[in-house]
Amino acid sequence: MTDQPHMPSTPTPPPPNAANNEYRIHPGLTASDAKRSPIYRTGNLLRIGVDQGAGPERLPATAVPGFPDVQIRHGTIRDGAGASELQTYLASIQGQYTGLSRRLPGYEVRVIGSSSATERQRVLAAVQLVNAALPESAKLSIGSPLPGFSLRDTVNSEGRYFGAGRELPNTIHVEFVPQSEFYDSDAAATSWGEYLLMSRGTFPAYTDERKAVILMAHELIHSLGIGGHVPERFDSIMEAGNRVYDNAQGSRQPASLLYPIDREAMRALYGPLLHSTDPNDLGPWSSTSEHLFVGNPHGAFGVAMRNGYAEPWAYGVAPQTDLASNRALSGSVNWSGALVGFTPAAERVAGYAGITVNLPTMAGSAAFDNLVTVRADGRTPRWGDGDLHYSIAVRGNTFRETGGDAGRLTGIFGGRSHEVAGGTLERSDLTAAFGASR
């Protein structure tokens, strides 16, 4: 792509406080986790996936034939932006700097120049959160850092970026520089398309983890195609002012940091608008989501479906120790429960979930059996072959697939003594969440 003009820097946020400083990066994530459901912590909760707020838990319970022990809440909530608001959001970008643009599939993010482990973890966390809003074909990967490569010498004192043709192909470059060497001493970060320049300093956008990840996600979304800032009338991290760091604008900020309209803008750009230059060419675009929700005393899990995109999630009370250090458990441990999800055609799917871990090896299995499609007329024909099986490996209080059927399985253990296991399963034919108790 050609070089893009400089975009205004994001302002330095106000000092953190207890009301807006909940989000924490889950330790132990690696670059291989970039495309997986994001794992993070807020307060005493360990979370995975996109936060849907408190609405789904208030939906009516529905009986599903064949699952008498599982209370599934199901219904619709008007929690999306809707076509009119999204069109206005996108139109507000047109004419600003580079306007709307899109990256080709296959881009990776690489930290260049000197960087700390903390800085690289923040980049990874932001990539995970942004990837959760992107279709599979557009998700970003994380490349290895390049400490010996820098583009900072191509930025002059007025903040004009030249690049000099040294950029790596299909790469979004992220570089951290001392605040004293940043071209604008009052700014925390800026971006020029494929180059994101982040300032180290004493301001909260660097010292506070939550604000730093919001800022990084803001700049990544600029790089992915939202080339300007949206007006304050929108609840969005893509504004130009300090409100992007607030715990609530007009509405509460999701624990996963991106507001619904931010996520929908990414999906529109890399979905309906991918081959169009018309910001009104969204096709059918609803503000209503269909939700599946299952709760238990130690957490909850579910999936939201809106405009053809499904967002799986789960959370549980954060354990007191890693699973391997739980002395109350030994040998092989089993958790049993349920899976709920949607097909790409928005058909509901339900089934049983079983998680088994051999504590001496921290390896085990995830089995999803008796999978059925739940029809509106009450029929429950078998979904696919009726089951999905995976081998898993445990890392701390998380786990992931290491073999078995196709799909990206990402899980967490919750409850003070690991009473529950939950997570997300993402496949081309099914997006689901699951939860199980021991």
Coordinates of C-alpha atoms in Angstrom, one line a residue:
M1 CA 0.0 0.0 0.0
T2 CA 1.1 3.6 -0.4
D3 CA 2.1 5.7 2.5
Q4 CA -0.8 7.4 4.3
P5 CA -0.8 11.0 5.6
H6 CA -0.3 11.6 9.2
M7 CA -3.3 11.4 11.5
P8 CA -3.7 13.5 14.6
S9 CA -2.3 12.0 17.8
T10 CA -4.6 10.6 20.5
P11 CA -4.7 12.9 23.6
T12 CA -3.1 11.8 26.8
P13 CA -5.9 10.5 29.2
P14 CA -6.7 11.6 32.7
P15 CA -5.2 9.8 35.7
P16 CA -6.6 6.3 36.4
N17 CA -9.1 5.6 39.1
A18 CA -10.9 2.7 40.6
A19 CA -14.0 3.1 38.4
N20 CA -12.2 2.9 35.1
N21 CA -9.1 0.7 35.7
E22 CA -10.5 -2.8 35.8
Y23 CA -9.1 -4.5 32.7
R24 CA -6.0 -6.5 33.1
I25 CA -4.1 -8.6 30.6
H26 CA -4.0 -12.3 31.4
P27 CA -0.4 -13.3 31.9
G28 CA 1.2 -16.0 29.8
L29 CA -0.3 -15.2 26.4
T30 CA 2.0 -15.7 23.4
A31 CA 2.0 -14.6 19.8
S32 CA 0.3 -17.9 18.8
D33 CA -2.7 -16.8 20.8
A34 CA -3.3 -13.7 18.6
K35 CA -6.3 -15.1 16.7
R36 CA -7.8 -16.8 19.7
S37 CA -10.6 -15.4 21.8
P38 CA -9.1 -12.8 24.0
I39 CA -8.5 -13.8 27.7
Y40 CA -8.3 -11.0 30.3
R41 CA -9.4 -10.2 33.8
T42 CA -11.7 -7.6 35.3
G43 CA -12.1 -7.4 39.1
N44 CA -12.4 -11.0 40.4
L45 CA -13.5 -12.4 37.0
L46 CA -11.4 -14.3 34.5
R47 CA -13.0 -13.7 31.0
I48 CA -12.7 -15.0 27.5
G49 CA -14.3 -13.5 24.4
V50 CA -16.4 -10.4 23.8
D51 CA -18.2 -9.0 26.9
Q52 CA -22.0 -8.8 26.2
G53 CA -22.9 -7.0 29.5
A54 CA -25.7 -8.0 31.9
G55 CA -28.6 -8.2 29.4
P56 CA -28.5 -11.9 28.3
E57 CA -28.8 -13.1 31.9
R58 CA -32.3 -11.5 32.1
L59 CA -33.6 -13.3 29.1
P60 CA -36.3 -16.0 29.6
A61 CA -35.2 -19.6 30.1
T62 CA -36.1 -22.0 27.4
A63 CA -36.4 -25.7 27.5
V64 CA -34.4 -27.7 24.9
P65 CA -35.6 -31.3 24.4
G66 CA -32.9 -33.7 25.4
F67 CA -31.2 -31.4 27.8
P68 CA -33.3 -31.4 31.0
D69 CA -30.4 -30.4 33.3
V70 CA -29.4 -27.3 31.3
Q71 CA -31.2 -24.0 31.6
I72 CA -30.6 -22.1 28.5
R73 CA -31.7 -18.5 28.3
H74 CA -32.6 -17.3 24.8
G75 CA -34.0 -14.2 23.2
T76 CA -33.2 -11.0 21.4
I77 CA -31.7 -7.7 22.7
R78 CA -31.4 -4.4 20.8
D79 CA -27.7 -3.9 21.7
G80 CA -26.2 -3.2 18.3
A81 CA -25.6 0.0 16.4
G82 CA -28.0 -0.5 13.6
A83 CA -27.7 0.5 9.9
S84 CA -28.4 4.2 10.3
E85 CA -25.9 4.7 13.2
L86 CA -23.2 2.7 11.5
Q87 CA -23.7 4.5 8.2
T88 CA -23.3 7.8 10.0
Y89 CA -20.3 6.6 11.9
L90 CA -18.6 5.5 8.7
A91 CA -19.7 8.6 6.7
S92 CA -18.1 10.8 9.4
I93 CA -14.7 9.3 8.4
Q94 CA -15.1 10.0 4.7
G95 CA -13.0 12.9 3.7
Q96 CA -10.8 12.8 6.9
Y97 CA -7.2 12.2 6.0
T98 CA -7.3 8.8 4.4
G99 CA -11.0 8.2 5.0
L100 CA -12.0 4.5 4.8
S101 CA -9.6 1.9 3.5
R102 CA -8.9 -1.8 4.0
R103 CA -5.9 -4.0 4.4
L104 CA -5.5 -7.1 2.3
P105 CA -5.9 -10.4 4.2
G106 CA -2.7 -11.9 5.7
Y107 CA -1.3 -8.9 7.6
E108 CA 0.9 -9.3 10.6
V109 CA 1.8 -7.0 13.4
R110 CA 5.5 -6.7 14.4
V111 CA 7.1 -4.7 17.1
I112 CA 10.2 -3.0 15.8
G113 CA 13.0 -1.2 17.6
S114 CA 13.6 -1.6 21.3
S115 CA 10.7 -2.9 23.4
S116 CA 10.0 -4.4 26.7
A117 CA 8.0 -7.6 27.5
T118 CA 5.2 -5.5 28.9
E119 CA 5.0 -3.4 25.7
R120 CA 4.8 -6.5 23.6
Q121 CA 2.1 -8.0 25.8
R122 CA 0.0 -4.9 25.4
V123 CA 0.4 -5.1 21.6
L124 CA -0.7 -8.8 21.7
A125 CA -3.7 -8.0 24.0
A126 CA -4.9 -5.2 21.7
V127 CA -4.5 -7.4 18.6
Q128 CA -6.6 -10.1 20.3
L129 CA -9.4 -7.6 21.1
V130 CA -9.4 -6.2 17.6
N131 CA -9.3 -9.6 16.0
A132 CA -12.4 -10.6 18.0
A133 CA -14.2 -8.0 15.8
L134 CA -12.8 -9.2 12.5
P135 CA -13.9 -12.0 10.2
E136 CA -11.5 -15.0 10.1
S137 CA -10.0 -13.9 6.8
A138 CA -9.0 -10.5 8.1
K139 CA -7.6 -11.5 11.5
L140 CA -4.1 -10.2 12.3
S141 CA -1.2 -12.4 13.3
I142 CA 1.8 -11.4 15.4
G143 CA 5.3 -11.7 13.9
S144 CA 8.5 -11.9 15.9
P145 CA 9.9 -8.6 17.2
L146 CA 12.6 -6.8 15.3
P147 CA 14.8 -5.0 17.8
G148 CA 17.4 -4.0 15.2
F149 CA 14.9 -2.4 12.8
S150 CA 13.5 1.1 13.2
L151 CA 11.5 3.6 11.2
R152 CA 11.7 6.4 13.8
D153 CA 14.3 8.3 11.8
T154 CA 11.8 8.8 9.0
V155 CA 9.5 11.0 11.3
N156 CA 10.5 14.7 11.3
S157 CA 9.9 17.2 14.2
E158 CA 6.6 18.2 12.7
G159 CA 5.3 14.7 12.8
R160 CA 5.5 14.0 9.0
Y161 CA 6.3 10.4 8.2
F162 CA 8.4 9.5 5.1
G163 CA 9.0 5.8 5.5
A164 CA 11.7 5.9 2.8
G165 CA 10.4 2.7 1.3
R166 CA 11.8 0.5 4.1
E167 CA 8.5 -0.9 5.4
L168 CA 8.1 -4.7 5.4
P169 CA 5.4 -6.0 3.1
N170 CA 2.0 -7.0 4.6
T171 CA 3.1 -5.6 8.0
I172 CA 1.8 -3.2 10.6
H173 CA 4.9 -1.9 12.4
V174 CA 4.6 -0.8 16.0
E175 CA 7.5 1.1 17.6
F176 CA 7.9 2.5 21.1
V177 CA 10.0 5.6 21.7
P178 CA 10.8 7.7 24.8
Q179 CA 8.4 10.6 25.4
S180 CA 11.4 13.0 25.2
E181 CA 12.0 11.8 21.6
F182 CA 8.4 11.7 20.5
Y183 CA 7.8 14.4 17.9
D184 CA 4.9 15.8 20.0
S185 CA 5.6 15.9 23.8
D186 CA 1.9 16.2 24.6
A187 CA 0.8 13.1 22.6
A188 CA 0.8 9.4 23.6
A189 CA 0.6 7.8 20.1
T190 CA -0.1 8.3 16.4
S191 CA -0.3 6.2 13.3
W192 CA 0.5 6.5 9.6
G193 CA -1.2 3.5 8.0
E194 CA 1.3 0.7 8.4
Y195 CA 3.4 2.5 11.1
L196 CA 2.2 3.0 14.7
L197 CA 4.4 5.1 16.9
M198 CA 3.8 4.8 20.6
S199 CA 5.3 7.1 23.3
R200 CA 6.8 5.9 26.5
G201 CA 6.3 8.3 29.4
T202 CA 4.8 9.0 32.8
F203 CA 1.2 9.7 31.5
P204 CA -1.6 7.2 32.2
A205 CA -1.8 6.0 28.5
Y206 CA 1.6 4.4 29.1
T207 CA 1.6 3.6 32.9
D208 CA -2.0 2.3 33.2
E209 CA -2.5 -1.0 31.5
R210 CA -6.1 -0.6 30.5
K211 CA -5.6 2.8 29.0
A212 CA -2.5 1.6 27.2
V213 CA -4.4 -1.3 25.6
I214 CA -7.3 1.0 24.6
L215 CA -4.8 3.4 22.9
M216 CA -3.1 0.5 21.1
A217 CA -6.5 -0.9 19.9
H218 CA -7.4 2.7 18.8
E219 CA -4.3 3.0 16.6
L220 CA -4.7 -0.5 15.2
I221 CA -8.2 0.3 14.1
H222 CA -6.9 3.4 12.4
S223 CA -4.4 1.2 10.6
L224 CA -7.1 -1.3 9.6
G225 CA -9.2 1.4 7.8
I226 CA -10.9 3.8 10.1
G227 CA -8.6 6.6 9.0
G228 CA -10.1 9.5 11.1
H229 CA -11.9 10.1 14.4
V230 CA -15.6 9.9 15.0
P231 CA -17.7 12.6 16.7
E232 CA -18.4 12.4 20.4
R233 CA -22.1 11.5 19.8
F234 CA -20.9 7.9 19.3
D235 CA -19.9 5.6 22.2
S236 CA -16.5 4.6 20.7
I237 CA -12.8 4.2 21.3
M238 CA -12.3 6.0 18.0
E239 CA -13.0 9.5 19.2
A240 CA -10.2 12.0 19.4
G241 CA -10.7 13.1 23.0
N242 CA -10.1 11.7 26.4
R243 CA -13.5 10.0 26.6
V244 CA -12.0 6.9 24.9
Y245 CA -10.5 6.0 28.3
D246 CA -13.8 6.5 30.3
N247 CA -15.3 3.5 31.9
A248 CA -18.6 4.6 30.4
Q249 CA -19.5 7.2 27.8
G250 CA -23.3 7.2 27.1
S251 CA -23.2 3.4 27.7
R252 CA -20.9 1.2 29.8
Q253 CA -17.8 0.3 28.0
P254 CA -17.6 -3.5 27.5
A255 CA -14.9 -5.3 29.5
S256 CA -13.4 -6.2 26.2
L257 CA -12.9 -2.5 25.5
L258 CA -14.3 -2.1 22.0
Y259 CA -17.8 -0.7 21.9
P260 CA -20.4 -2.4 19.7
I261 CA -20.2 0.2 16.9
D262 CA -16.4 -0.2 16.8
R263 CA -16.8 -3.9 16.3
E264 CA -19.5 -3.5 13.7
A265 CA -17.4 -1.0 11.7
M266 CA -14.6 -3.5 11.4
R267 CA -17.1 -6.2 10.3
A268 CA -18.7 -3.9 7.8
L269 CA -15.4 -2.8 6.3
Y270 CA -14.2 -6.4 6.0
G271 CA -17.6 -7.9 5.2
P272 CA -20.3 -6.1 3.2
L273 CA -18.2 -3.1 2.3
L274 CA -15.1 -5.0 1.3
H275 CA -15.8 -4.7 -2.4
S276 CA -17.7 -1.4 -2.2
T277 CA -16.9 2.2 -1.8
D278 CA -20.4 3.1 -0.7
P279 CA -20.8 3.5 3.1
N280 CA -24.5 2.9 2.8
D281 CA -24.1 -0.4 1.0
L282 CA -24.5 -2.6 4.2
G283 CA -27.4 -4.7 3.0
P284 CA -29.6 -5.9 5.9
W285 CA -28.0 -4.6 9.1
S286 CA -29.9 -5.0 12.3
S287 CA -29.4 -3.5 15.7
T288 CA -30.9 -6.6 17.4
S289 CA -28.8 -9.6 18.6
E290 CA -30.0 -13.1 19.3
H291 CA -28.4 -14.4 22.5
L292 CA -27.8 -17.8 24.1
F293 CA -26.9 -17.7 27.8
V294 CA -26.1 -20.3 30.4
G295 CA -25.2 -19.4 34.0
N296 CA -23.9 -21.3 37.1
P297 CA -22.8 -20.2 40.6
H298 CA -19.2 -19.7 39.4
G299 CA -19.6 -18.0 36.1
A300 CA -21.5 -18.1 32.7
F301 CA -21.1 -18.6 29.0
G302 CA -23.0 -17.8 25.8
V303 CA -23.0 -16.5 22.3
A304 CA -24.5 -13.4 20.6
M305 CA -25.4 -13.5 16.9
R306 CA -26.0 -10.2 15.0
N307 CA -25.8 -9.5 11.2
G308 CA -24.2 -12.9 10.5
Y309 CA -21.4 -12.6 13.1
A310 CA -21.3 -14.6 16.2
E311 CA -19.5 -13.5 19.4
P312 CA -18.8 -16.3 21.9
W313 CA -17.8 -15.6 25.5
A314 CA -17.4 -17.1 28.9
Y315 CA -16.3 -16.0 32.3
G316 CA -15.7 -17.4 35.8
V317 CA -14.5 -16.3 39.2
A318 CA -10.7 -16.2 39.0
P319 CA -9.1 -19.2 40.8
Q320 CA -6.9 -18.7 43.8
T321 CA -4.0 -20.7 42.1
D322 CA -3.1 -22.2 38.8
L323 CA -4.8 -25.6 38.2
A324 CA -1.5 -27.4 38.7
S325 CA -1.1 -25.9 42.2
N326 CA -4.6 -26.9 43.4
R327 CA -3.8 -29.4 46.2
A328 CA -7.4 -30.3 46.6
L329 CA -7.3 -32.1 43.3
S330 CA -5.3 -35.1 42.1
G331 CA -5.2 -37.6 39.3
S332 CA -7.7 -37.2 36.5
V333 CA -10.3 -34.4 37.0
N334 CA -13.6 -34.2 35.0
W335 CA -16.0 -31.3 34.3
S336 CA -19.3 -31.9 32.6
G337 CA -21.8 -29.4 31.2
A338 CA -23.2 -28.0 28.0
L339 CA -22.3 -26.2 24.7
V340 CA -24.4 -23.7 22.9
G341 CA -23.8 -21.9 19.6
F342 CA -24.8 -20.7 16.2
T343 CA -24.2 -21.9 12.7
P344 CA -23.3 -19.3 10.0
A345 CA -27.0 -19.5 9.0
A346 CA -27.9 -18.5 12.6
E347 CA -29.3 -21.9 13.5
R348 CA -29.0 -22.7 17.2
V349 CA -26.9 -25.7 18.3
A350 CA -26.7 -27.3 21.7
G351 CA -24.9 -30.3 23.1
Y352 CA -23.1 -31.8 26.1
A353 CA -19.6 -30.7 27.1
G354 CA -17.0 -32.7 28.9
I355 CA -13.5 -31.6 29.9
T356 CA -11.0 -34.0 31.4
V357 CA -7.5 -33.1 32.6
N358 CA -4.7 -35.4 33.8
L359 CA -3.1 -33.3 36.5
P360 CA 0.4 -34.9 36.4
T361 CA 0.7 -34.2 32.7
M362 CA -1.6 -31.1 32.4
A363 CA -3.0 -32.6 29.2
G364 CA -6.5 -34.0 28.6
S365 CA -9.5 -33.9 26.3
A366 CA -12.6 -31.9 25.4
A367 CA -15.6 -33.8 24.2
F368 CA -18.8 -32.2 22.8
D369 CA -21.5 -34.9 22.3
N370 CA -25.1 -35.2 21.3
L371 CA -24.9 -32.0 19.3
V372 CA -28.2 -31.1 17.8
T373 CA -29.7 -28.2 15.8
V374 CA -32.5 -26.6 17.8
R375 CA -35.4 -25.8 15.5
A376 CA -38.2 -23.3 16.1
D377 CA -40.8 -26.1 15.9
G378 CA -39.1 -28.0 18.7
R379 CA -37.4 -30.6 16.5
T380 CA -33.7 -31.3 17.3
P381 CA -32.1 -33.1 14.4
R382 CA -28.4 -34.1 14.8
W383 CA -25.9 -31.4 14.0
G384 CA -23.2 -32.8 11.7
D385 CA -21.8 -36.0 13.0
G386 CA -23.2 -35.2 16.4
D387 CA -19.9 -34.9 18.2
L388 CA -16.6 -33.0 18.3
H389 CA -13.5 -34.2 20.1
Y390 CA -10.2 -32.5 20.9
S391 CA -7.0 -33.2 22.8
I392 CA -6.1 -30.2 25.0
A393 CA -3.1 -28.8 26.9
V394 CA -3.4 -26.7 30.0
R395 CA -1.3 -23.6 30.7
G396 CA -1.9 -21.9 34.0
N397 CA -5.7 -21.5 34.2
T398 CA -6.2 -21.7 30.4
F399 CA -6.3 -24.5 27.9
R400 CA -6.4 -24.9 24.1
E401 CA -6.7 -27.7 21.5
T402 CA -3.7 -29.7 20.5
G403 CA -5.4 -32.0 18.1
G404 CA -8.7 -33.6 17.0
D405 CA -11.5 -32.1 15.0
A406 CA -11.1 -28.8 13.1
G407 CA -11.6 -25.6 15.1
R408 CA -10.0 -23.2 17.5
L409 CA -10.8 -24.1 21.1
T410 CA -9.8 -21.7 23.8
G411 CA -10.7 -22.3 27.5
I412 CA -10.4 -21.1 31.0
F413 CA -10.9 -22.6 34.5
G414 CA -13.0 -20.6 36.9
G415 CA -14.2 -20.8 40.5
R416 CA -11.9 -20.3 43.5
S417 CA -11.0 -24.0 43.5
H418 CA -11.5 -24.6 39.7
E419 CA -15.1 -25.6 40.1
V420 CA -15.8 -24.8 36.4
A421 CA -14.3 -24.9 33.0
G422 CA -15.5 -22.8 30.1
G423 CA -14.5 -21.3 26.8
T424 CA -15.1 -20.8 23.1
L425 CA -15.1 -23.0 20.0
E426 CA -14.7 -21.3 16.6
R427 CA -15.1 -23.3 13.4
S428 CA -16.2 -22.4 9.9
D429 CA -19.5 -24.2 10.5
L430 CA -20.1 -23.4 14.2
T431 CA -19.3 -20.6 16.7
A432 CA -20.0 -21.8 20.2
A433 CA -19.3 -21.4 23.9
F434 CA -19.3 -24.0 26.6
G435 CA -19.2 -24.4 30.3
A436 CA -18.8 -27.4 32.6
S437 CA -18.7 -28.1 36.4
R438 CA -16.8 -30.7 38.3

